[in-house]
């Protein structure tokens, strides 16, 4: 049986290494700058998956970078990804504005614990009822992270609101007196209707969130084609809710299978983690947990790769056969 193992120890049967250490507990002498997943000649690779936490990641590309996080299918983790990657970028020292483009069904403010501080939205800004800086909600934990909601819950957008209005909004964020943010992250609504078209219009790169099931993959493949038709060529993929036990039992597609089906660079692999539900109910993103959760560490790694426009590679490893003892001859 074949399984995916991006580990530093090829003999381990787990999909993830639990020896990941957060940056605040490391010294510059403890880590080497390594980020590679390369198979060896005999197909039993020694894989290194250590991030360069002895330095700040180098921001690639022109700023601000406008990234849309989408999937097509609902419930795969777009909003969770937006919240955790956005705060991870803020913790790395970059200024971030997260825009919740889900009209009438916004949830990003709940995941961030900012639902009681949203007084104005983009609709009020367009109507002239408030200034743009009044609609921006600054996170008290990380002052370089701001949230902007398109509309209030159970409300409808004006008929004239569309991609051009969102482009104007992004341009207004770039032209702020204090300077534009390093990242503008757009939380795209589910589906491929007008809300999807509006959300992807100002973006120049995309993160496609999918899960290892056939329904999500079919929608992800459709969305990939729509993004490319809109001129977005920089598309990376996050595979969410991966369960190693089901992969070993051949009840779930491996990450390598997903990557071969979609043909996209891999930004990160997020394991199934019960802490996701706890953090959602508390309004406290995973990346802020102490001690860090396994899924939170995976989001931090994905954010690091996003900054440097990097990607990870997946490799297949053949499991070592179990050692058979003397009594195995008798069926034991």
GROMACS .gro file of C-alpha atoms in nm:
model
  332
    1UNK     CA    1   0.000   0.000   0.000
    2UNK     CA    2   0.120   0.350  -0.076
    3UNK     CA    3   0.082   0.649   0.153
    4UNK     CA    4   0.204   1.007   0.169
    5UNK     CA    5   0.461   1.094   0.433
    6UNK     CA    6   0.619   1.444   0.430
    7UNK     CA    7   0.838   1.363   0.728
    8UNK     CA    8   1.196   1.402   0.835
    9UNK     CA    9   1.194   1.034   0.937
   10UNK     CA   10   1.107   0.798   0.649
   11UNK     CA   11   1.036   0.508   0.884
   12UNK     CA   12   0.753   0.683   1.062
   13UNK     CA   13   0.399   0.581   0.966
   14UNK     CA   14   0.241   0.920   1.043
   15UNK     CA   15   0.165   1.179   0.778
   16UNK     CA   16   0.290   1.468   0.986
   17UNK     CA   17   0.581   1.532   1.214
   18UNK     CA   18   0.486   1.625   1.569
   19UNK     CA   19   0.829   1.772   1.636
   20UNK     CA   20   0.736   2.108   1.483
   21UNK     CA   21   0.848   2.391   1.712
   22UNK     CA   22   0.700   2.744   1.706
   23UNK     CA   23   0.932   3.034   1.625
   24UNK     CA   24   0.926   3.193   1.969
   25UNK     CA   25   1.097   2.892   2.123
   26UNK     CA   26   1.385   2.868   1.876
   27UNK     CA   27   1.723   3.030   1.855
   28UNK     CA   28   1.893   3.116   1.526
   29UNK     CA   29   2.143   2.835   1.578
   30UNK     CA   30   1.887   2.555   1.608
   31UNK     CA   31   1.756   2.538   1.252
   32UNK     CA   32   1.914   2.523   0.912
   33UNK     CA   33   1.739   2.688   0.617
   34UNK     CA   34   1.574   2.376   0.475
   35UNK     CA   35   1.244   2.340   0.295
   36UNK     CA   36   1.250   2.045   0.057
   37UNK     CA   37   1.069   1.724  -0.019
   38UNK     CA   38   1.288   1.520  -0.253
   39UNK     CA   39   1.282   1.147  -0.322
   40UNK     CA   40   1.608   0.956  -0.318
   41UNK     CA   41   1.727   0.728  -0.592
   42UNK     CA   42   1.601   0.407  -0.435
   43UNK     CA   43   1.254   0.560  -0.382
   44UNK     CA   44   1.290   0.556  -0.004
   45UNK     CA   45   1.336   0.929   0.044
   46UNK     CA   46   1.472   1.113   0.339
   47UNK     CA   47   1.240   1.412   0.357
   48UNK     CA   48   1.314   1.743   0.526
   49UNK     CA   49   1.019   1.963   0.617
   50UNK     CA   50   1.170   2.227   0.841
   51UNK     CA   51   1.089   2.593   0.794
   52UNK     CA   52   1.348   2.864   0.828
   53UNK     CA   53   1.226   3.003   1.158
   54UNK     CA   54   1.558   3.169   1.233
   55UNK     CA   55   1.465   3.448   0.993
   56UNK     CA   56   1.167   3.643   0.866
   57UNK     CA   57   1.030   3.515   0.535
   58UNK     CA   58   1.112   3.729   0.234
   59UNK     CA   59   0.803   3.880   0.075
   60UNK     CA   60   0.792   3.792  -0.294
   61UNK     CA   61   0.605   3.985  -0.560
   62UNK     CA   62   0.465   4.336  -0.572
   63UNK     CA   63   0.261   4.463  -0.279
   64UNK     CA   64  -0.014   4.462  -0.195
   65UNK     CA   65  -0.073   4.104  -0.299
   66UNK     CA   66  -0.444   4.036  -0.350
   67UNK     CA   67  -0.519   3.670  -0.274
   68UNK     CA   68  -0.863   3.512  -0.307
   69UNK     CA   69  -0.934   3.196  -0.107
   70UNK     CA   70  -1.195   2.989  -0.285
   71UNK     CA   71  -1.314   2.635  -0.347
   72UNK     CA   72  -1.650   2.623  -0.521
   73UNK     CA   73  -1.791   2.373  -0.274
   74UNK     CA   74  -1.916   2.491   0.062
   75UNK     CA   75  -1.797   2.356   0.394
   76UNK     CA   76  -1.440   2.268   0.294
   77UNK     CA   77  -1.276   2.529   0.519
   78UNK     CA   78  -1.237   2.852   0.319
   79UNK     CA   79  -1.321   3.084   0.609
   80UNK     CA   80  -1.111   2.883   0.854
   81UNK     CA   81  -0.820   2.903   0.611
   82UNK     CA   82  -0.868   3.278   0.566
   83UNK     CA   83  -0.870   3.344   0.940
   84UNK     CA   84  -0.567   3.130   1.023
   85UNK     CA   85  -0.349   3.225   0.727
   86UNK     CA   86  -0.438   3.592   0.773
   87UNK     CA   87  -0.336   3.594   1.138
   88UNK     CA   88  -0.026   3.386   1.059
   89UNK     CA   89   0.082   3.652   0.810
   90UNK     CA   90   0.020   3.920   1.073
   91UNK     CA   91   0.231   3.729   1.325
   92UNK     CA   92   0.511   3.717   1.069
   93UNK     CA   93   0.507   4.098   1.066
   94UNK     CA   94   0.307   4.172   0.751
   95UNK     CA   95   0.007   4.403   0.736
   96UNK     CA   96  -0.309   4.218   0.633
   97UNK     CA   97  -0.663   4.319   0.541
   98UNK     CA   98  -0.912   4.031   0.525
   99UNK     CA   99  -1.232   4.095   0.327
  100UNK     CA  100  -1.536   3.876   0.391
  101UNK     CA  101  -1.718   3.869   0.057
  102UNK     CA  102  -1.993   3.633   0.165
  103UNK     CA  103  -2.301   3.853   0.135
  104UNK     CA  104  -2.566   3.791   0.401
  105UNK     CA  105  -2.389   3.480   0.536
  106UNK     CA  106  -2.063   3.619   0.669
  107UNK     CA  107  -1.875   3.409   0.923
  108UNK     CA  108  -1.519   3.540   0.920
  109UNK     CA  109  -1.593   3.785   1.202
  110UNK     CA  110  -1.715   3.494   1.419
  111UNK     CA  111  -1.399   3.288   1.365
  112UNK     CA  112  -1.187   3.590   1.456
  113UNK     CA  113  -1.397   3.685   1.759
  114UNK     CA  114  -1.473   4.029   1.613
  115UNK     CA  115  -1.848   3.995   1.559
  116UNK     CA  116  -1.935   4.256   1.825
  117UNK     CA  117  -1.704   4.519   1.676
  118UNK     CA  118  -1.838   4.530   1.320
  119UNK     CA  119  -2.041   4.853   1.311
  120UNK     CA  120  -1.996   4.951   0.947
  121UNK     CA  121  -1.953   4.753   0.627
  122UNK     CA  122  -1.861   4.819   0.264
  123UNK     CA  123  -2.227   4.894   0.186
  124UNK     CA  124  -2.218   5.193   0.424
  125UNK     CA  125  -1.890   5.306   0.270
  126UNK     CA  126  -2.037   5.300  -0.081
  127UNK     CA  127  -2.350   5.481   0.038
  128UNK     CA  128  -2.138   5.756   0.195
  129UNK     CA  129  -2.255   5.680   0.548
  130UNK     CA  130  -1.901   5.625   0.682
  131UNK     CA  131  -1.536   5.638   0.586
  132UNK     CA  132  -1.336   5.335   0.481
  133UNK     CA  133  -1.120   5.347   0.792
  134UNK     CA  134  -1.436   5.334   1.006
  135UNK     CA  135  -1.544   5.009   0.840
  136UNK     CA  136  -1.207   4.847   0.901
  137UNK     CA  137  -1.197   4.649   1.228
  138UNK     CA  138  -0.848   4.626   1.377
  139UNK     CA  139  -0.765   4.314   1.574
  140UNK     CA  140  -0.656   4.397   1.929
  141UNK     CA  141  -0.424   4.096   1.947
  142UNK     CA  142  -0.235   4.187   1.627
  143UNK     CA  143  -0.274   4.550   1.526
  144UNK     CA  144  -0.146   4.484   1.173
  145UNK     CA  145  -0.450   4.266   1.097
  146UNK     CA  146  -0.778   4.429   0.990
  147UNK     CA  147  -1.117   4.287   0.894
  148UNK     CA  148  -1.356   4.435   0.638
  149UNK     CA  149  -1.706   4.293   0.584
  150UNK     CA  150  -1.901   4.347   0.265
  151UNK     CA  151  -2.245   4.359   0.428
  152UNK     CA  152  -2.432   4.289   0.747
  153UNK     CA  153  -2.595   3.950   0.811
  154UNK     CA  154  -2.926   3.887   0.635
  155UNK     CA  155  -2.880   4.187   0.409
  156UNK     CA  156  -2.860   4.224   0.034
  157UNK     CA  157  -2.612   4.416  -0.175
  158UNK     CA  158  -2.715   4.704  -0.399
  159UNK     CA  159  -2.788   4.606  -0.757
  160UNK     CA  160  -2.489   4.802  -0.882
  161UNK     CA  161  -2.238   4.622  -0.660
  162UNK     CA  162  -2.007   4.390  -0.851
  163UNK     CA  163  -1.650   4.328  -0.949
  164UNK     CA  164  -1.582   4.692  -1.035
  165UNK     CA  165  -1.695   4.805  -0.691
  166UNK     CA  166  -1.462   4.555  -0.525
  167UNK     CA  167  -1.176   4.669  -0.749
  168UNK     CA  168  -1.245   5.026  -0.636
  169UNK     CA  169  -1.238   4.907  -0.275
  170UNK     CA  170  -0.902   4.734  -0.321
  171UNK     CA  171  -0.760   5.044  -0.489
  172UNK     CA  172  -0.884   5.255  -0.198
  173UNK     CA  173  -0.701   5.023   0.046
  174UNK     CA  174  -0.383   5.063  -0.156
  175UNK     CA  175  -0.413   5.443  -0.150
  176UNK     CA  176  -0.459   5.483   0.225
  177UNK     CA  177  -0.255   5.758   0.392
  178UNK     CA  178  -0.073   5.511   0.619
  179UNK     CA  179   0.017   5.298   0.318
  180UNK     CA  180  -0.137   4.994   0.159
  181UNK     CA  181  -0.129   4.653   0.328
  182UNK     CA  182   0.112   4.380   0.230
  183UNK     CA  183  -0.172   4.131   0.178
  184UNK     CA  184  -0.539   4.169   0.091
  185UNK     CA  185  -0.706   3.833   0.150
  186UNK     CA  186  -1.055   3.782   0.008
  187UNK     CA  187  -1.278   3.515   0.159
  188UNK     CA  188  -1.480   3.396  -0.140
  189UNK     CA  189  -1.837   3.268  -0.101
  190UNK     CA  190  -1.932   2.917  -0.205
  191UNK     CA  191  -2.059   2.850  -0.556
  192UNK     CA  192  -1.971   3.001  -0.891
  193UNK     CA  193  -2.246   3.261  -0.920
  194UNK     CA  194  -2.225   3.641  -0.911
  195UNK     CA  195  -2.068   3.644  -0.562
  196UNK     CA  196  -1.782   3.426  -0.683
  197UNK     CA  197  -1.723   3.643  -0.991
  198UNK     CA  198  -1.721   3.956  -0.774
  199UNK     CA  199  -1.471   3.810  -0.525
  200UNK     CA  200  -1.215   3.695  -0.784
  201UNK     CA  201  -1.223   4.012  -0.997
  202UNK     CA  202  -0.953   4.215  -0.811
  203UNK     CA  203  -0.734   3.912  -0.725
  204UNK     CA  204  -0.406   3.829  -0.895
  205UNK     CA  205  -0.346   3.498  -0.715
  206UNK     CA  206  -0.569   3.232  -0.564
  207UNK     CA  207  -0.561   2.964  -0.296
  208UNK     CA  208  -0.791   2.673  -0.373
  209UNK     CA  209  -0.913   2.486  -0.064
  210UNK     CA  210  -1.031   2.130  -0.118
  211UNK     CA  211  -1.085   1.808   0.072
  212UNK     CA  212  -0.991   1.457  -0.044
  213UNK     CA  213  -1.338   1.356  -0.166
  214UNK     CA  214  -1.474   1.335  -0.517
  215UNK     CA  215  -1.745   1.600  -0.480
  216UNK     CA  216  -1.499   1.862  -0.359
  217UNK     CA  217  -1.245   1.769  -0.625
  218UNK     CA  218  -1.494   1.803  -0.908
  219UNK     CA  219  -1.595   2.149  -0.789
  220UNK     CA  220  -1.230   2.245  -0.739
  221UNK     CA  221  -1.146   2.141  -1.094
  222UNK     CA  222  -1.433   2.354  -1.226
  223UNK     CA  223  -1.324   2.655  -1.020
  224UNK     CA  224  -0.966   2.619  -1.141
  225UNK     CA  225  -1.085   2.656  -1.499
  226UNK     CA  226  -1.289   2.966  -1.411
  227UNK     CA  227  -0.993   3.125  -1.233
  228UNK     CA  228  -0.769   3.067  -1.533
  229UNK     CA  229  -1.032   3.212  -1.765
  230UNK     CA  230  -1.037   3.524  -1.546
  231UNK     CA  231  -0.661   3.564  -1.592
  232UNK     CA  232  -0.548   3.428  -1.252
  233UNK     CA  233  -0.254   3.199  -1.323
  234UNK     CA  234  -0.095   3.183  -0.979
  235UNK     CA  235  -0.318   2.917  -0.822
  236UNK     CA  236  -0.206   2.703  -0.528
  237UNK     CA  237  -0.393   2.435  -0.341
  238UNK     CA  238  -0.455   2.353   0.025
  239UNK     CA  239  -0.582   2.003   0.103
  240UNK     CA  240  -0.790   2.022   0.418
  241UNK     CA  241  -0.925   1.765   0.665
  242UNK     CA  242  -0.679   1.488   0.579
  243UNK     CA  243  -0.700   1.170   0.787
  244UNK     CA  244  -0.401   0.939   0.779
  245UNK     CA  245  -0.592   0.643   0.921
  246UNK     CA  246  -0.839   0.653   0.632
  247UNK     CA  247  -0.557   0.694   0.379
  248UNK     CA  248  -0.387   0.385   0.520
  249UNK     CA  249  -0.713   0.194   0.500
  250UNK     CA  250  -0.754   0.314   0.140
  251UNK     CA  251  -1.082   0.480   0.232
  252UNK     CA  252  -0.957   0.828   0.144
  253UNK     CA  253  -0.750   0.962  -0.142
  254UNK     CA  254  -0.397   1.062  -0.053
  255UNK     CA  255  -0.266   1.413  -0.102
  256UNK     CA  256  -0.059   1.289  -0.393
  257UNK     CA  257  -0.374   1.155  -0.561
  258UNK     CA  258  -0.544   1.493  -0.516
  259UNK     CA  259  -0.247   1.677  -0.659
  260UNK     CA  260  -0.230   1.447  -0.960
  261UNK     CA  261  -0.601   1.499  -1.027
  262UNK     CA  262  -0.597   1.879  -1.003
  263UNK     CA  263  -0.243   1.944  -1.125
  264UNK     CA  264  -0.187   2.242  -0.891
  265UNK     CA  265   0.110   2.338  -0.673
  266UNK     CA  266   0.058   2.235  -0.313
  267UNK     CA  267   0.060   2.515  -0.056
  268UNK     CA  268  -0.022   2.306   0.248
  269UNK     CA  269  -0.181   1.994   0.396
  270UNK     CA  270  -0.412   2.043   0.694
  271UNK     CA  271  -0.490   1.736   0.906
  272UNK     CA  272  -0.829   1.665   1.059
  273UNK     CA  273  -0.818   1.819   1.406
  274UNK     CA  274  -1.085   1.843   1.675
  275UNK     CA  275  -0.932   2.174   1.786
  276UNK     CA  276  -1.082   2.337   1.475
  277UNK     CA  277  -1.434   2.314   1.618
  278UNK     CA  278  -1.321   2.432   1.961
  279UNK     CA  279  -1.138   2.733   1.820
  280UNK     CA  280  -1.434   2.821   1.596
  281UNK     CA  281  -1.676   2.822   1.889
  282UNK     CA  282  -1.438   3.035   2.095
  283UNK     CA  283  -1.365   3.283   1.814
  284UNK     CA  284  -0.995   3.212   1.865
  285UNK     CA  285  -0.802   3.098   1.555
  286UNK     CA  286  -0.592   2.783   1.574
  287UNK     CA  287  -0.262   2.960   1.509
  288UNK     CA  288  -0.297   3.146   1.840
  289UNK     CA  289  -0.336   2.831   2.051
  290UNK     CA  290  -0.078   2.753   2.316
  291UNK     CA  291   0.041   2.482   2.292
  292UNK     CA  292  -0.005   2.495   1.916
  293UNK     CA  293  -0.246   2.253   1.753
  294UNK     CA  294  -0.130   2.030   1.470
  295UNK     CA  295  -0.366   2.195   1.221
  296UNK     CA  296  -0.253   2.539   1.339
  297UNK     CA  297   0.109   2.452   1.270
  298UNK     CA  298   0.012   2.336   0.921
  299UNK     CA  299  -0.159   2.671   0.858
  300UNK     CA  300   0.155   2.854   0.973
  301UNK     CA  301   0.365   2.655   0.729
  302UNK     CA  302   0.120   2.734   0.448
  303UNK     CA  303   0.137   3.106   0.532
  304UNK     CA  304   0.516   3.094   0.520
  305UNK     CA  305   0.507   2.940   0.173
  306UNK     CA  306   0.250   3.195   0.060
  307UNK     CA  307   0.479   3.482   0.159
  308UNK     CA  308   0.769   3.348  -0.046
  309UNK     CA  309   0.543   3.217  -0.327
  310UNK     CA  310   0.678   2.871  -0.255
  311UNK     CA  311   0.510   2.533  -0.262
  312UNK     CA  312   0.568   2.188  -0.118
  313UNK     CA  313   0.610   1.862  -0.302
  314UNK     CA  314   0.450   1.531  -0.220
  315UNK     CA  315   0.621   1.196  -0.250
  316UNK     CA  316   0.503   0.839  -0.226
  317UNK     CA  317   0.659   0.600   0.015
  318UNK     CA  318   0.613   0.230   0.025
  319UNK     CA  319   0.543   0.107   0.374
  320UNK     CA  320   0.799  -0.125   0.521
  321UNK     CA  321   0.661  -0.479   0.561
  322UNK     CA  322   0.580  -0.579   0.915
  323UNK     CA  323   0.835  -0.803   1.080
  324UNK     CA  324   0.706  -1.155   1.112
  325UNK     CA  325   0.796  -1.359   1.415
  326UNK     CA  326   0.837  -1.732   1.463
  327UNK     CA  327   0.471  -1.791   1.547
  328UNK     CA  328   0.354  -1.617   1.226
  329UNK     CA  329   0.391  -1.959   1.059
  330UNK     CA  330   0.098  -2.074   1.272
  331UNK     CA  331  -0.114  -1.772   1.179
  332UNK     CA  332  -0.028  -1.562   1.487
   0.00000   0.00000   0.00000
